Phi, psi and omega in degrees: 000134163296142227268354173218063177182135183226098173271128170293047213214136167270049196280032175333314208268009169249343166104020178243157185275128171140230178207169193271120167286356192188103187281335164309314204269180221193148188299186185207139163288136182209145169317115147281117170308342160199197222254157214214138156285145155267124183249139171318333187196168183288072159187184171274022177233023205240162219264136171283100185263311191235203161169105142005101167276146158314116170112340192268179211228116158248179170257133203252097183292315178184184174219154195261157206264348178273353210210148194284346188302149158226122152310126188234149140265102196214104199057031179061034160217135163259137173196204184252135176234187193246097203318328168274028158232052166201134170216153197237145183328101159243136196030070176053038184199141180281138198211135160325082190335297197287000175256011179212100197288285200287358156306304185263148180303149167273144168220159176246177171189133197243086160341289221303310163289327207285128172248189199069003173290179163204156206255135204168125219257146188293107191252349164170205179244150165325103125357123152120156144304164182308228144016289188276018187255337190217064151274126186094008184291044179288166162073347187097355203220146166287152207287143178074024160282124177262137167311115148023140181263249206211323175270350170265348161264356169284311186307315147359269160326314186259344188241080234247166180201164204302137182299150152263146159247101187228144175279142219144189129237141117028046177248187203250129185123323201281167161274160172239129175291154172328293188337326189259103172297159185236137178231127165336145167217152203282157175045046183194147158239014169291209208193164154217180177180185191222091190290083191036052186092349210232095169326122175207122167283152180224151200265118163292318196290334177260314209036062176255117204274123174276335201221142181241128182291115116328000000 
């Protein structure tokens, strides 16, 4: 069993331990709506293990009943992704795992054991809705954003400035709140930060982040 996950799931044949908190449910296959991280733990300060291509169908192991985090299976890494950007078939038509709860196994997750944090205080939330807020959000980029040229993400890189940590994920399409200073890059116009661990240039007159640095 992994040493900081405990599923509330009879999942034996993944090697883990407990009971189904919802005996009905069953892992579930689901859609990411857009290119989505995969995390070391359930929240936005835990480590970037992977990352979702937009549109692929992962298996949804469980969710935790307090919070939008889900456990995932994806190309043969498991982590935490963030449940309201993934959604799975019900009587044919697709619905937000975390709004329709008894579809997916319950999960725990014990902080106390848990590595990959990193330390940083939550300061508010992502801007935007599920689904409609990063429609055309493929790819890392809002639909019709041409990627970066090659010196704004090196400028990126190298002028790296302190993470905002806010709950939510990163994705491309979303708003950033006043908390999150944008600091300017020369000869562009887009703005950047670094955003739960995670580079994003953002359009300053809205500041809705276009592009996820990659």
């Amino acid at each position: 069993m992994p040493r900081h996950l405990m599923l509330l799931a009879g999942a034996a044949a993944l090697g883990f331990a407990g009971t189904f908190a919802n005996p009905a449910a069953a892992q579930v296959a689901a859609t990411a709506t857009t290119d989505l991280n995969m995390r070391a733990g359930p929240g936005p300060n835990y480590e970037i293990v992977d990352t979702i291509v937009g549109n692929d169908t992962v298996t949804v192991v469980g969710c935790l009943p307090s919070s939008a985090w889900c456990r995932v299976q994806y190309q043969g890494t498991e982590a935490w992704a963030y449940g309201d950007y993934l959604t799975a078939q019900v009587e044919s038509a697709p619905v937000i795992v975390t709004q329709r709860r008894e579809i997916v196994p319950e999960a725990q997750w014990d902080p106390v054991t848990a590595t990959g944090a990193v330390a940083g205080e939550i300061v508010g939330s992502i801007i935007g809705g599920t689904v409609g807020a990063v429609t055309g959000a493929i790819g890392g980029a809002v639909d019709g954003f041409t990627a970066p040229p090659p010196p704004v993400r090196t400028y990126v890189y190298e002028n790296r400035v302190e993470p905002v940590y806010l709950e939510g994920e990163v994705v491309a399409g979303a708003g950033l709140p006043p908390a999150v200073g944008l600091r300017p890059i020369p000869d562009y116009e887009y703005e950047y930060a670094y955003v739960n661990g995670q580079p994003v240039l953002v359009d300053p007159a809205t500041r809705r982040i276009v592009y996820i640095v990659r």
